Structures are given as C-alpha cells and as structure tokens.
XYZ file of C-alpha atoms in Angstrom:
273
model
C -82.415 35.287 49.154
C -80.148 36.333 51.998
C -77.677 33.556 51.115
C -77.548 34.672 47.471
C -76.988 38.299 48.522
C -74.190 37.269 50.875
C -72.474 35.290 48.072
C -72.714 38.243 45.664
C -71.190 40.568 48.249
C -68.361 38.109 48.958
C -67.477 37.771 45.258
C -67.593 41.567 44.820
C -65.245 42.126 47.767
C -62.832 39.478 46.457
C -62.746 41.094 43.016
C -62.083 44.524 44.552
C -59.229 43.079 46.633
C -57.582 41.494 43.564
C -57.999 44.731 41.575
C -56.470 46.886 44.312
C -53.643 44.386 44.797
C -52.796 44.429 41.099
C -52.823 48.231 41.057
C -50.420 48.384 43.995
C -48.044 45.931 42.316
C -47.928 47.961 39.109
C -47.221 51.196 40.966
C -44.399 49.545 42.894
C -42.912 48.221 39.649
C -43.048 51.671 38.044
C -41.320 53.179 41.042
C -38.542 50.583 41.018
C -37.968 51.048 37.286
C -36.796 54.615 37.888
C -33.239 53.853 38.949
C -31.249 56.474 40.788
C -27.571 56.691 39.906
C -24.877 57.841 42.321
C -21.165 58.566 42.019
C -18.695 55.718 42.311
C -16.297 55.686 45.241
C -12.678 54.613 45.475
C -12.536 50.822 45.450
C -15.745 50.420 43.428
C -15.785 48.328 40.250
C -16.031 50.054 36.880
C -17.083 47.585 34.178
C -16.472 48.560 30.558
C -18.571 46.851 27.883
C -16.740 46.406 24.571
C -16.580 44.370 21.362
C -13.471 42.213 21.615
C -13.144 42.034 17.816
C -12.808 45.765 17.212
C -9.108 46.665 17.054
C -7.588 49.104 17.779
C -10.367 50.276 20.124
C -10.784 47.028 22.061
C -9.626 43.482 21.276
C -7.675 40.436 22.459
C -3.929 41.085 22.231
C -1.227 38.609 21.258
C -0.729 37.847 24.955
C -4.388 36.880 25.349
C -5.203 40.002 27.375
C -7.798 42.614 26.462
C -6.220 45.754 25.091
C -6.848 48.706 22.773
C -7.008 52.478 22.644
C -10.376 52.827 24.381
C -9.519 50.249 27.024
C -6.271 52.062 27.843
C -8.228 55.289 28.284
C -10.664 53.474 30.581
C -7.820 51.941 32.599
C -6.246 55.341 33.137
C -9.576 56.804 34.254
C -9.963 53.962 36.786
C -6.417 54.440 38.032
C -7.020 58.142 38.697
C -10.414 57.526 40.295
C -9.247 54.584 42.386
C -11.772 52.231 40.775
C -11.300 48.528 40.007
C -11.135 48.301 36.225
C -13.075 45.423 34.619
C -13.134 44.843 30.846
C -16.200 42.836 29.802
C -16.501 41.642 26.193
C -20.106 41.683 24.983
C -22.062 40.717 21.896
C -22.597 44.065 20.186
C -26.298 43.472 19.585
C -26.832 42.817 23.325
C -25.100 45.985 24.544
C -28.329 47.740 25.551
C -29.498 44.775 27.617
C -26.113 44.635 29.374
C -26.288 48.325 30.199
C -29.882 48.199 31.380
C -29.284 45.189 33.626
C -26.220 46.761 35.235
C -23.894 44.119 33.815
C -21.709 46.956 32.542
C -21.283 50.588 33.608
C -20.722 51.955 30.122
C -20.197 51.127 26.460
C -16.703 52.267 25.527
C -15.498 50.868 22.232
C -15.538 53.182 19.234
C -19.163 53.910 20.118
C -20.787 56.306 17.665
C -22.935 59.044 19.193
C -24.634 60.153 15.986
C -28.179 58.827 15.679
C -28.084 57.584 19.269
C -28.098 60.949 21.045
C -31.319 60.284 22.972
C -30.725 56.621 23.812
C -27.835 57.102 26.261
C -26.253 59.604 28.602
C -23.065 60.534 26.762
C -19.641 61.846 27.615
C -18.257 64.626 25.450
C -17.005 63.269 22.105
C -13.311 62.354 22.191
C -12.700 61.257 18.570
C -13.947 62.138 15.096
C -14.624 59.285 12.710
C -16.066 58.483 9.287
C -17.798 55.453 7.824
C -15.978 54.316 4.677
C -15.587 51.425 2.234
C -12.504 49.187 2.280
C -11.725 47.256 -0.925
C -8.862 45.209 -2.355
C -6.366 47.312 -4.302
C -6.601 45.014 -7.325
C -10.421 44.917 -7.324
C -10.869 47.643 -9.921
C -13.260 49.405 -7.548
C -12.324 53.074 -7.566
C -15.490 54.742 -6.259
C -18.768 53.951 -4.568
C -20.400 53.755 -8.026
C -18.261 50.711 -8.804
C -19.952 48.812 -5.959
C -23.029 48.260 -8.115
C -23.775 44.528 -8.185
C -21.017 43.823 -5.625
C -21.101 42.070 -2.239
C -20.592 44.490 0.648
C -20.061 43.290 4.221
C -21.117 45.286 7.291
C -21.135 44.484 11.006
C -24.477 43.828 12.650
C -26.002 46.725 14.608
C -23.127 49.001 13.575
C -23.057 52.657 12.589
C -22.079 51.637 9.065
C -25.192 49.476 8.800
C -27.362 52.354 10.025
C -25.666 54.795 7.628
C -26.217 52.512 4.626
C -29.854 52.128 5.604
C -30.124 55.918 5.367
C -28.406 55.817 1.955
C -30.814 53.380 0.336
C -30.160 54.961 -3.068
C -26.597 53.619 -2.787
C -27.062 50.341 -0.881
C -29.904 49.266 -3.182
C -27.373 49.088 -6.048
C -25.267 46.449 -4.253
C -25.542 42.859 -5.366
C -25.888 41.979 -1.693
C -25.373 43.687 1.653
C -24.087 40.915 3.925
C -24.423 41.440 7.687
C -21.563 39.762 9.599
C -20.916 39.317 13.312
C -17.766 41.459 13.379
C -15.317 43.359 11.188
C -12.662 40.674 11.478
C -15.026 38.330 9.636
C -15.734 41.019 7.045
C -12.044 41.651 6.366
C -11.364 37.926 6.120
C -14.170 37.710 3.552
C -12.623 40.634 1.685
C -9.237 38.924 1.679
C -10.663 35.620 0.436
C -12.736 37.314 -2.256
C -16.152 36.296 -0.900
C -16.825 40.009 -0.289
C -15.952 42.920 -2.567
C -16.000 45.651 0.092
C -16.455 46.220 3.813
C -18.283 49.282 5.152
C -16.641 50.287 8.435
C -15.052 52.971 10.645
C -12.066 54.697 9.028
C -10.172 54.736 12.357
C -10.443 50.960 12.544
C -9.885 50.455 8.805
C -6.590 52.377 8.772
C -5.283 50.392 11.742
C -6.359 47.057 10.275
C -4.758 47.732 6.890
C -1.416 48.538 8.531
C -1.611 45.677 11.020
C -2.556 43.033 8.458
C -0.125 44.337 5.824
C -3.026 43.696 3.483
C -3.414 45.009 -0.061
C -6.523 46.948 0.906
C -7.387 50.557 0.289
C -10.011 52.989 1.574
C -12.267 54.554 -1.048
C -12.346 58.341 -1.153
C -16.008 58.413 -0.204
C -17.587 59.279 3.139
C -20.698 57.249 3.936
C -21.219 59.294 7.111
C -19.270 61.523 9.503
C -19.608 60.907 13.221
C -18.154 61.252 16.698
C -17.153 58.688 19.313
C -18.257 59.020 22.931
C -18.629 56.931 26.082
C -22.240 55.774 26.475
C -23.881 55.368 29.887
C -27.382 54.260 30.856
C -29.923 57.013 30.329
C -29.884 59.230 33.426
C -26.495 58.106 34.768
C -25.020 61.599 34.840
C -23.214 60.979 38.128
C -20.684 58.461 36.794
C -20.637 60.129 33.364
C -19.466 63.364 34.991
C -16.724 61.546 36.894
C -15.395 59.890 33.737
C -15.729 63.044 31.649
C -13.847 65.246 34.116
C -11.031 62.683 34.271
C -10.795 62.544 30.474
C -10.514 66.329 30.436
C -7.644 66.104 32.941
C -5.944 63.494 30.756
C -6.315 65.728 27.706
C -4.914 68.716 29.580
C -1.825 66.923 30.946
C -1.038 65.168 27.634
C -1.849 61.604 28.704
C -4.614 61.216 26.138
C -2.356 62.426 23.341
C 0.345 59.976 24.462
C -2.073 57.027 24.302
C -3.281 58.197 20.879
C 0.312 58.389 19.605
C 0.869 54.800 20.708
C -2.111 53.451 18.759
C -2.441 55.826 15.797
C 1.051 57.335 15.452
C -0.534 60.762 15.983
C -2.915 62.588 18.298
C -6.402 62.287 16.840
C -8.318 63.088 20.024
C -10.594 66.145 20.181
C -11.330 66.772 23.870
C -10.131 70.247 24.864
C -9.380 71.249 21.260
C-alpha cells in the first residue's frame, strides 16, 4: 500500500513539474515576441525591401544595378542619416515574413497604404496613385465595360488585385482574371495578345508606356485611389520617425522634387503640400 502511494505521489509531482515548465516556456516566448524597436545610429545598416520588377519605383537598371524613384529617396535618407544603404529585392508575397524576421527594415516600393493601415507602422504618404487598366490602343477597348469576357492580368498580392476583389461586380464580368508574378510579365502578355488588359498603378503604367514606346493606353476609369507610404514593422515608430523627418527635410529643401522630376518629368510628391 505504501509503495503504491509513493508511486502515485511521484507521478503527480512529475506531472506538476512538466506543467509548470511548459507554462514558463510559453510566458518566455510571449515576452520575447514583443520586440522593442530603437533608433538607428550612424553606421548602422538600413535594408530596403522592394520588388525588383516594379519600375520606376524599384528595378534593375541597364547597368545591372538596383535603381528607381523610391530607391533614390531611400539612398538620400541613408546619406543624411549616415546609415549603410542596402537594397534587398524580395518576392512580393513574402514581404511580411521578411519584415517580421528582420530581414528588411522597411517595405519601400510603391507600397499602397490603403487597406493596410493597421498592418504596418507607416510614414506619412509621399505620393498619390490610382489603380487603372492598361490596354492596347488597337484593342477596341474604350471603357471598363468593354472588358466583359476579356483576359485581365494583375500582379499577385497587389493593390490592384485587392481593389478588383472589392469590385466583384466588375471583375466577375471578365473572361478570366489572371494573377501573374509581376507587372513586367503582365505587360509582356498584353503586348503578345495573351492578355487584353493589365490592372496596375497609374504611376507605373505611365512610366512603362513611355519607356517601352508601346502602343498602350490607360483607360479613363479609376479602379481605386490610394496613397504610397513607407511601411515598417508594426510598432517600429523609432526608425519610422527618423525616416519621416528626413523625408520632410528633403521636401523642404527641394531634393524630393528634384528626384521626382528625374523620374516623372514633374514633381508629383505630396509631403509638405
């Protein structure tokens, strides 16, 4: 009887030890998951996550180097802050994982704030944008109503895809809504005739039409209006504030307007206006 009682007590104590140990581990994990963000210092790395197939915001230039409007803004911010600028191309559908893991400090690449307000800590918006349809000039497509039964391409996990999901009354009339990896693929499909339209950012569409010297046109129809901002991990106000204050300086001294003129032939920025 005494032996049986001793065994029962031993098993009970072991179970309590395992239970307490598990509880302690969970609490420690919860505590570690609440990351504290601090300001960057001179000499620190600043890694910008971007889609390398998204000209003119960020892409691979003719010289093989990463370039673009957003990347030039980021470079200037790093120069003024004394940070080491690092451009890191990412798969657009893995951007959140990159940000959460610390692989990048921000997402800066024509990143739409609308609909994502609560997912990131944002800078002030620096550009206005619209989601539009690009078609071939000789397609006979004059309005969004003419897209009925047509093939429309859209980039995966993009604002255009989200906007068309909200406009199911329109997208349901398409013959097919094809999701592609990037807009370069979509525009190539449009050029070859395997797609009838591409839903995309008007800022990017205007640049691409001029750059490609393509017989494309933008339909006079706004799928959605939006704003671009720099997205940081939720809670990272420290670095966000550093970047934001530097952008405001650049707007005030005309540097931002100068970079905009280079890429868009006019100043389309909105900070400080």
